[in-house]
Amino acid sequence: MISDQIKKGPERAPHRSLLKAIGYTDNQIKKPLIGVVNSFNEIVPGHVHLQQISRAVKDGILAAGGTPVEFNTIAVCDGISMGHTGMKYSLASRELIADSVECMARAHCFDGLVFIPSCDKIVPGMLMAAARLNLPSIFVSGGPMLSLTSDEGKAMDLNSVFEAVGAYMAGNMEEDRLSYFEDNACPGCGSCSGMFTANSMNCLCEALGIALSGNGTIPAVYAHRLRQAKATGERILSLVKENITALDILNEKAFYNAFTVDMALGCSTNSMLHLAAIANEAGVPFDLKKVNEISAKTPNLCHLAPAGHHHMQDLYQAGGVYAVMSELNKKGLLELDANTIYGVAMGEAIKGAKVLDPNVIRPVQTPYSETGGIAVLFGSIAPNGAVVKRSAVAKEMLTHKGPARVFDSEEEAIAAIYAGKITAGDVVVIRYEGPSGGPGMREMLSPTSAIAGMGLDKQVALITDGRFSGATRGAAIGHISPEAARGGPIAYIKEGDLVSIDIPHYRIDLEISEEEMAKRRKDMQVKPPREVSGYIKRYAGMVSSADKGAVLQSE
Ligand SMILES: CC(C)(O)[C@@H](O)C(=O)O
Ligand SMILES: [Mg+2]
């Protein structure tokens, strides 16, 4: 046992003494020590109930003959940090989570780990740690929030409130209506209820084979979630016994399945950053061009919010992620011999799964589209790529040409949008918001929701070296690489330049000549880094480009 290093032989009497000081008995110390990596706190609705999930996980571990040892990580709420400098700390928190789990697991010699994430950055941060540590590992999330139906019969979620702000600011909504959404859109604990980033990543844990079926979709408040947590706690003991470690599962086939399921589900654009970062930790090659190859042949089967009106509870009732996979399998789109935490191959694991509601999970013969939810665009604005959730783009905007309206920060852009200075046809450019330049690559739900809430989403595009929320809809093209702060072409766009977007052909171009661009590179200065301090300053210096997952690199 790995934990023998802290508990076996006379030399380890002091260590056992300390374990006894915690209350562990000799009998408990002899058993496999299972780290329960919790991310409970009292500021994130997706995490506020994780003590209950953790209790259930620990019950499962105890029942299966292990000794659970809980420790915590931080967790940021992207919704609460949205629209101000707080958002600069969200993506950056992912690396802290990975690093802190590494420190805890290595220092205390756990035999296996159960990870309990929930919201956006905690899932990938923990997956990165799992890959890095390569211990027997399994994931169980806190589960999605429920979605209530409004008095107008519309399913609500966090984005309903963000878009209501847009409508209110445009003078199209009364204050009491805004309050109605504020009071009803987020009814209780769980990760926000659309196919936003948290739920995307928790669903992808199933596709990766690192979580039990249902991990992504069972609502936070259902007892099924607690049973799932117990089953997860029991399962880790089998993984320890059989020595199935994280990298037995997180290999090339697992990532192939994850990208494929991502396209079918219509996951958040942030999944491109996170899968790249996790693949990097797992030593699996990642190339954004490959993503397009998968997207080109994978039908989009689901239109959950923001692409449509379904929510996670609908996907749960429709059969969940495995039902989606069973549809994809009919077209031979999966790597069936990928490993799973069940100890059987994925093909075996999904046997028996079927679609229970074809309105929520379309049959593979009649998809929403023949191609996947996400497209990677390349072109003179984004030589190394840009990402768009094409399943949530209005048809009218799939191709668009319009004048650039250039802003060097999210704040400047939002002020112009609220002041009514953005009009039909415009391409809003928000730059110096990349991983290094931001720093922290802010997620821009306020501007995209304001545009949508003002009814301009069929006429206005928004492009940025920052990123978007999973709740963002419209022609919102992010992750433009290289970023402005590192001299990417986006730094040289001028007000009024024509920007050409062609999503079906995977292109994003600036309509100026190469000579003109060369001239601008000579004449125009890239802005100096923003004045920041502390962790985010270190982060700004070390972070890689978005197309590489915005991971920290030491050189
Ligand atoms: C606040 C949200 C909905 O979590 C957003 O940050 C996302 O990425 O989906
Ligand atoms: Mg987010």
Coordinates of N, CA, C and O in Angstrom, one line a residue, residues 51-176:
Q51 N -20.9 18.9 1.7 CA -20.6 18.1 2.9 C -21.5 16.8 2.9 O -21.1 15.8 3.4
Q52 N -22.7 17.0 2.4 CA -23.6 15.8 2.4 C -23.1 14.8 1.4 O -23.2 13.6 1.6
I53 N -22.7 15.3 0.2 CA -22.1 14.4 -0.8 C -20.9 13.6 -0.2 O -20.8 12.4 -0.3
S54 N -20.1 14.4 0.5 CA -18.9 13.8 1.0 C -19.2 12.8 2.1 O -18.6 11.7 2.2
R55 N -20.2 13.1 2.9 CA -20.7 12.1 4.0 C -21.1 10.8 3.3 O -20.7 9.7 3.8
A56 N -21.8 10.9 2.2 CA -22.2 9.7 1.5 C -21.0 9.0 0.9 O -21.0 7.7 0.9
V57 N -20.1 9.7 0.3 CA -18.9 9.1 -0.2 C -18.1 8.3 0.9 O -17.7 7.2 0.7
K58 N -18.0 9.0 2.0 CA -17.3 8.3 3.1 C -18.0 7.1 3.6 O -17.4 6.1 4.0
D59 N -19.4 7.2 3.6 CA -20.1 6.0 4.0 C -19.8 4.8 3.1 O -19.6 3.7 3.5
G60 N -19.7 5.1 1.8 CA -19.4 4.1 0.8 C -18.0 3.5 1.0 O -17.8 2.3 0.9
I61 N -17.1 4.4 1.3 CA -15.7 4.0 1.6 C -15.6 3.1 2.8 O -15.0 2.0 2.8
L62 N -16.3 3.5 3.8 CA -16.3 2.7 5.1 C -17.0 1.3 4.8 O -16.5 0.3 5.3
A63 N -18.1 1.3 4.1 CA -18.8 0.1 3.8 C -18.0 -0.9 3.0 O -18.1 -2.1 3.2
A64 N -17.1 -0.3 2.2 CA -16.3 -1.2 1.3 C -14.9 -1.5 2.0 O -14.1 -2.2 1.3
G65 N -14.7 -1.1 3.2 CA -13.5 -1.5 3.9 C -12.3 -0.6 3.8 O -11.1 -1.0 3.9
G66 N -12.6 0.7 3.5 CA -11.5 1.7 3.5 C -11.6 2.7 4.6 O -12.6 2.7 5.3
T67 N -10.6 3.5 4.7 CA -10.6 4.6 5.7 C -10.6 5.9 5.0 O -9.7 6.3 4.3
P68 N -11.8 6.6 5.0 CA -11.9 7.9 4.3 C -11.2 9.0 5.1 O -11.3 9.1 6.3
V69 N -10.4 9.9 4.4 CA -9.7 11.0 5.0 C -10.0 12.2 4.1 O -9.5 12.4 3.0
E70 N -10.8 13.1 4.6 CA -11.3 14.2 3.8 C -10.3 15.4 3.9 O -9.8 15.7 5.0
F71 N -10.1 16.1 2.8 CA -9.5 17.4 2.8 C -10.1 18.3 1.7 O -10.9 17.7 0.9
N72 N -9.9 19.6 1.7 CA -10.6 20.5 0.9 C -9.7 21.2 -0.2 O -8.5 21.3 0.0
T73 N -10.4 21.7 -1.2 CA -9.8 22.6 -2.1 C -10.7 23.9 -2.1 O -11.8 23.9 -1.6
I74 N -10.1 24.9 -2.8 CA -10.9 26.1 -3.0 C -11.9 25.9 -4.1 O -11.7 25.0 -4.9
A75 N -12.8 26.8 -4.3 CA -13.8 26.8 -5.4 C -14.3 28.2 -5.6 O -14.7 28.9 -4.6
V76 N -14.2 28.7 -6.8 CA -14.7 30.0 -7.2 C -16.1 29.9 -7.9 O -16.3 29.0 -8.7
C77 N -17.0 30.7 -7.6 CA -18.3 30.8 -8.3 C -18.2 31.7 -9.5 O -18.0 32.9 -9.3
D78 N -18.2 31.2 -10.7 CA -18.1 32.0 -11.9 C -19.2 33.0 -12.0 O -19.0 34.1 -12.5
G79 N -20.4 32.7 -11.5 CA -21.5 33.6 -11.6 C -21.3 34.8 -10.7 O -21.5 36.0 -11.2
I80 N -20.8 34.6 -9.5 CA -20.6 35.7 -8.6 C -19.4 36.5 -8.9 O -19.3 37.7 -8.7
S81 N -18.4 35.9 -9.5 CA -17.2 36.6 -9.9 C -17.4 37.3 -11.3 O -16.4 37.9 -11.8
M82 N -18.5 37.1 -11.9 CA -18.7 37.6 -13.3 C -18.8 39.1 -13.4 O -19.4 39.7 -12.5
G83 N -18.2 39.7 -14.4 CA -18.5 41.1 -14.7 C -17.6 42.1 -13.9 O -17.9 43.3 -13.9
H84 N -16.6 41.6 -13.2 CA -15.7 42.5 -12.5 C -14.4 41.9 -12.4 O -14.1 40.8 -12.9
T85 N -13.4 42.5 -11.6 CA -12.1 42.0 -11.6 C -12.0 40.6 -11.0 O -11.1 39.8 -11.2
G86 N -13.0 40.2 -10.2 CA -13.1 38.9 -9.6 C -12.9 37.8 -10.6 O -12.3 36.7 -10.3
M87 N -13.4 38.0 -11.8 CA -13.4 36.9 -12.8 C -12.0 36.6 -13.3 O -11.7 35.6 -13.8
K88 N -11.0 37.5 -13.0 CA -9.6 37.3 -13.4 C -9.0 36.1 -12.5 O -8.0 35.6 -12.9
Y89 N -9.7 35.8 -11.4 CA -9.2 34.7 -10.5 C -9.9 33.4 -10.8 O -9.5 32.4 -10.2
S90 N -10.8 33.3 -11.7 CA -11.6 32.1 -11.9 C -10.7 31.0 -12.6 O -10.4 30.0 -12.0
L91 N -10.3 31.3 -13.8 CA -9.5 30.3 -14.5 C -8.2 30.0 -13.8 O -7.8 28.9 -13.7
A92 N -7.7 31.1 -13.2 CA -6.4 30.9 -12.5 C -6.5 30.0 -11.3 O -5.5 29.4 -10.8
S93 N -7.7 29.9 -10.7 CA -7.9 29.0 -9.6 C -7.8 27.6 -9.9 O -7.5 26.7 -9.1
R94 N -8.0 27.3 -11.2 CA -7.9 25.9 -11.6 C -6.5 25.3 -11.3 O -6.4 24.2 -10.8
E95 N -5.5 26.1 -11.6 CA -4.1 25.6 -11.4 C -3.8 25.5 -9.9 O -3.1 24.6 -9.5
L96 N -4.4 26.4 -9.1 CA -4.2 26.3 -7.6 C -4.8 25.0 -7.1 O -4.3 24.4 -6.2
I97 N -6.0 24.7 -7.6 CA -6.7 23.5 -7.2 C -5.8 22.2 -7.5 O -5.6 21.4 -6.7
A98 N -5.3 22.2 -8.8 CA -4.5 21.0 -9.2 C -3.3 21.0 -8.3 O -2.9 19.9 -7.8
D99 N -2.6 22.1 -8.1 CA -1.4 22.1 -7.3 C -1.6 21.7 -5.8 O -0.8 21.0 -5.2
S100 N -2.7 22.2 -5.3 CA -3.0 22.0 -3.9 C -3.3 20.5 -3.6 O -3.0 19.9 -2.6
V101 N -4.0 19.9 -4.6 CA -4.4 18.4 -4.4 C -3.1 17.6 -4.5 O -2.8 16.7 -3.8
E102 N -2.2 18.0 -5.5 CA -0.9 17.4 -5.6 C -0.2 17.4 -4.2 O 0.3 16.4 -3.7
C103 N -0.1 18.6 -3.6 CA 0.6 18.8 -2.3 C 0.0 17.8 -1.3 O 0.8 17.1 -0.6
M104 N -1.3 17.8 -1.2 CA -1.9 17.1 -0.1 C -1.8 15.5 -0.3 O -1.4 14.8 0.6
A105 N -2.0 15.1 -1.6 CA -1.9 13.7 -1.8 C -0.5 13.1 -1.7 O -0.2 12.1 -1.2
R106 N 0.5 13.9 -2.2 CA 1.9 13.4 -2.1 C 2.4 13.5 -0.7 O 3.1 12.6 -0.2
A107 N 2.0 14.5 0.1 CA 2.5 14.7 1.4 C 2.0 13.6 2.3 O 2.7 13.1 3.3
H108 N 0.7 13.1 2.1 CA 0.1 12.2 3.1 C -0.1 10.8 2.6 O -0.6 9.9 3.3
C109 N 0.4 10.5 1.4 CA 0.5 9.1 0.9 C -0.8 8.4 0.8 O -0.9 7.3 1.4
F110 N -1.8 9.0 0.2 CA -3.1 8.3 0.1 C -3.0 7.1 -0.9 O -2.2 7.1 -1.8
D111 N -3.9 6.1 -0.7 CA -3.9 5.0 -1.6 C -4.8 5.2 -2.8 O -4.7 4.4 -3.8
G112 N -5.7 6.1 -2.6 CA -6.7 6.4 -3.7 C -7.4 7.7 -3.4 O -7.3 8.2 -2.3
L113 N -8.0 8.2 -4.4 CA -8.7 9.5 -4.2 C -10.1 9.5 -4.8 O -10.3 9.0 -5.9
V114 N -11.0 10.0 -4.0 CA -12.4 10.3 -4.5 C -12.5 11.9 -4.6 O -12.2 12.6 -3.6
F115 N -12.7 12.3 -5.8 CA -12.8 13.8 -6.1 C -14.3 14.2 -6.1 O -15.1 13.6 -6.7
I116 N -14.5 15.3 -5.3 CA -15.9 15.9 -5.3 C -15.8 17.3 -5.8 O -15.7 18.3 -5.0
P117 N -15.9 17.5 -7.1 CA -16.0 18.9 -7.6 C -17.4 19.2 -7.8 O -18.4 18.5 -7.4
S118 N -17.7 20.4 -8.4 CA -19.0 20.7 -8.9 C -18.9 21.7 -10.0 O -19.2 21.4 -11.1
C119 N -18.4 22.9 -9.6 CA -18.5 24.0 -10.6 C -17.3 24.1 -11.5 O -16.4 23.3 -11.4
D120 N -17.3 25.1 -12.4 CA -16.5 25.2 -13.6 C -15.0 24.8 -13.5 O -14.6 23.9 -14.2
K121 N -14.3 25.5 -12.6 CA -12.8 25.2 -12.6 C -12.4 24.1 -11.7 O -11.3 23.6 -11.8
I122 N -13.3 23.7 -10.9 CA -13.0 22.7 -9.9 C -12.9 21.3 -10.6 O -12.0 20.5 -10.3
V123 N -13.7 21.1 -11.5 CA -13.7 19.8 -12.2 C -12.4 19.6 -13.0 O -11.6 18.6 -12.8
P124 N -12.0 20.6 -13.9 CA -10.7 20.4 -14.6 C -9.5 20.4 -13.7 O -8.6 19.7 -13.9
G125 N -9.6 21.3 -12.6 CA -8.5 21.4 -11.7 C -8.2 20.0 -11.1 O -7.1 19.6 -10.9
M126 N -9.3 19.4 -10.7 CA -9.2 18.1 -10.0 C -8.8 17.0 -11.0 O -8.0 16.1 -10.7
L127 N -9.3 17.1 -12.2 CA -8.9 16.1 -13.3 C -7.4 16.2 -13.6 O -6.7 15.2 -13.8
M128 N -6.9 17.5 -13.6 CA -5.5 17.7 -13.8 C -4.7 17.1 -12.7 O -3.6 16.4 -12.9
A129 N -5.1 17.2 -11.5 CA -4.5 16.6 -10.3 C -4.5 15.1 -10.4 O -3.5 14.4 -10.2
A130 N -5.6 14.6 -10.8 CA -5.8 13.1 -10.9 C -4.7 12.6 -11.9 O -4.1 11.6 -11.7
A131 N -4.6 13.2 -13.1 CA -3.7 12.8 -14.1 C -2.3 12.9 -13.6 O -1.4 12.0 -13.8
R132 N -2.0 14.0 -12.9 CA -0.6 14.3 -12.5 C -0.2 13.2 -11.4 O 0.9 12.7 -11.4
L133 N -1.1 12.9 -10.5 CA -0.8 12.0 -9.4 C -0.8 10.5 -9.8 O -0.1 9.7 -9.2
N134 N -1.7 10.2 -10.8 CA -1.9 8.9 -11.3 C -2.1 7.8 -10.2 O -1.5 6.8 -10.2
L135 N -2.9 8.2 -9.2 CA -3.4 7.2 -8.2 C -4.8 6.7 -8.7 O -5.4 7.2 -9.5
P136 N -5.2 5.6 -8.1 CA -6.6 5.2 -8.3 C -7.5 6.3 -8.0 O -7.4 6.9 -6.9
S137 N -8.4 6.7 -8.9 CA -9.1 8.0 -8.8 C -10.5 7.8 -9.4 O -10.7 7.1 -10.4
I138 N -11.5 8.5 -8.7 CA -12.8 8.5 -9.2 C -13.5 9.8 -8.9 O -13.1 10.4 -7.9
F139 N -14.4 10.2 -9.7 CA -15.1 11.5 -9.5 C -16.6 11.4 -9.2 O -17.3 10.5 -9.8
V140 N -17.1 12.2 -8.3 CA -18.5 12.3 -8.2 C -18.8 13.8 -7.9 O -18.3 14.4 -7.0
S141 N -19.6 14.4 -8.8 CA -19.9 15.9 -8.6 C -21.0 16.1 -7.7 O -21.7 15.2 -7.3
G142 N -21.3 17.4 -7.4 CA -22.4 17.8 -6.5 C -23.7 17.7 -7.2 O -24.8 17.7 -6.6
G143 N -23.7 17.7 -8.6 CA -24.9 17.6 -9.4 C -25.5 19.0 -9.7 O -25.2 20.0 -9.1
P144 N -26.3 19.0 -10.8 CA -26.9 20.2 -11.3 C -28.0 20.8 -10.4 O -28.8 20.0 -9.8
M145 N -28.2 22.1 -10.5 CA -29.3 22.8 -9.9 C -30.6 22.5 -10.7 O -30.5 22.2 -11.9
L146 N -31.7 22.6 -10.1 CA -33.0 22.4 -10.8 C -33.3 23.7 -11.6 O -32.8 24.8 -11.3
S147 N -34.1 23.5 -12.6 CA -34.6 24.7 -13.3 C -36.1 24.8 -13.1 O -36.8 23.8 -13.3
L148 N -36.6 26.0 -12.7 CA -38.0 26.2 -12.5 C -38.6 26.8 -13.8 O -37.9 27.4 -14.6
T149 N -39.9 26.7 -14.0 CA -40.6 27.2 -15.1 C -41.2 28.6 -14.7 O -41.8 28.7 -13.7
S150 N -41.0 29.6 -15.6 CA -41.5 30.9 -15.3 C -43.0 31.0 -15.4 O -43.6 30.1 -16.0
D151 N -43.5 32.1 -15.0 CA -45.0 32.3 -15.1 C -45.4 32.4 -16.6 O -46.6 32.3 -16.9
E152 N -44.4 32.6 -17.5 CA -44.7 32.6 -18.9 C -44.4 31.2 -19.5 O -44.4 31.1 -20.8
G153 N -44.1 30.2 -18.7 CA -43.9 28.9 -19.2 C -42.6 28.6 -19.8 O -42.4 27.6 -20.5
K154 N -41.6 29.5 -19.4 CA -40.2 29.3 -19.9 C -39.3 28.7 -18.8 O -39.4 29.3 -17.7
A155 N -38.5 27.7 -19.2 CA -37.6 27.2 -18.2 C -36.5 28.3 -17.9 O -36.0 28.9 -18.8
M156 N -36.2 28.5 -16.6 CA -35.3 29.6 -16.2 C -34.0 29.0 -15.7 O -33.9 27.9 -15.3
D157 N -32.9 29.8 -15.8 CA -31.6 29.5 -15.3 C -30.9 30.8 -15.0 O -31.4 31.9 -15.3
L158 N -29.6 30.7 -14.6 CA -28.9 31.9 -14.2 C -28.9 32.9 -15.4 O -28.9 34.1 -15.2
N159 N -28.8 32.3 -16.6 CA -28.7 33.2 -17.8 C -29.9 34.0 -18.0 O -29.9 35.1 -18.6
S160 N -31.1 33.5 -17.5 CA -32.3 34.3 -17.6 C -32.1 35.7 -16.9 O -32.7 36.7 -17.3
V161 N -31.4 35.6 -15.8 CA -31.2 36.9 -15.0 C -30.2 37.8 -15.7 O -30.4 39.0 -15.8
F162 N -29.1 37.2 -16.3 CA -28.2 38.0 -17.0 C -28.8 38.6 -18.2 O -28.6 39.8 -18.5
E163 N -29.7 37.9 -18.9 CA -30.3 38.5 -20.1 C -31.4 39.5 -19.7 O -31.6 40.5 -20.4
A164 N -32.0 39.3 -18.5 CA -33.0 40.2 -18.0 C -32.3 41.6 -17.7 O -32.9 42.6 -18.0
V165 N -31.0 41.5 -17.3 CA -30.3 42.7 -17.1 C -30.1 43.5 -18.4 O -30.3 44.7 -18.5
G166 N -29.8 42.8 -19.5 CA -29.7 43.4 -20.8 C -31.0 44.1 -21.2 O -31.0 45.2 -21.7
A167 N -32.1 43.3 -21.0 CA -33.4 43.9 -21.4 C -33.7 45.1 -20.5 O -34.2 46.1 -21.0
Y168 N -33.4 45.0 -19.2 CA -33.7 46.2 -18.3 C -32.8 47.4 -18.7 O -33.4 48.5 -18.8
M169 N -31.6 47.1 -19.0 CA -30.7 48.2 -19.3 C -31.1 48.9 -20.6 O -30.9 50.1 -20.9
A170 N -31.7 48.1 -21.5 CA -32.2 48.6 -22.8 C -33.5 49.3 -22.7 O -34.1 49.8 -23.6
G171 N -34.1 49.3 -21.4 CA -35.4 49.9 -21.2 C -36.6 49.1 -21.6 O -37.7 49.6 -21.7
N172 N -36.3 47.8 -21.8 CA -37.3 46.9 -22.2 C -37.9 46.0 -21.1 O -38.7 45.2 -21.4
M173 N -37.5 46.3 -19.9 CA -38.0 45.5 -18.8 C -38.1 46.3 -17.5 O -37.2 47.2 -17.2
E174 N -39.2 46.1 -16.8 CA -39.4 46.8 -15.5 C -38.6 46.2 -14.4 O -38.2 45.0 -14.5
E175 N -38.3 47.0 -13.4 CA -37.5 46.5 -12.2 C -38.1 45.3 -11.5 O -37.4 44.4 -11.2
D176 N -39.4 45.3 -11.4 CA -40.0 44.2 -10.6 C -39.9 42.9 -11.4 O -39.9 41.8 -10.9

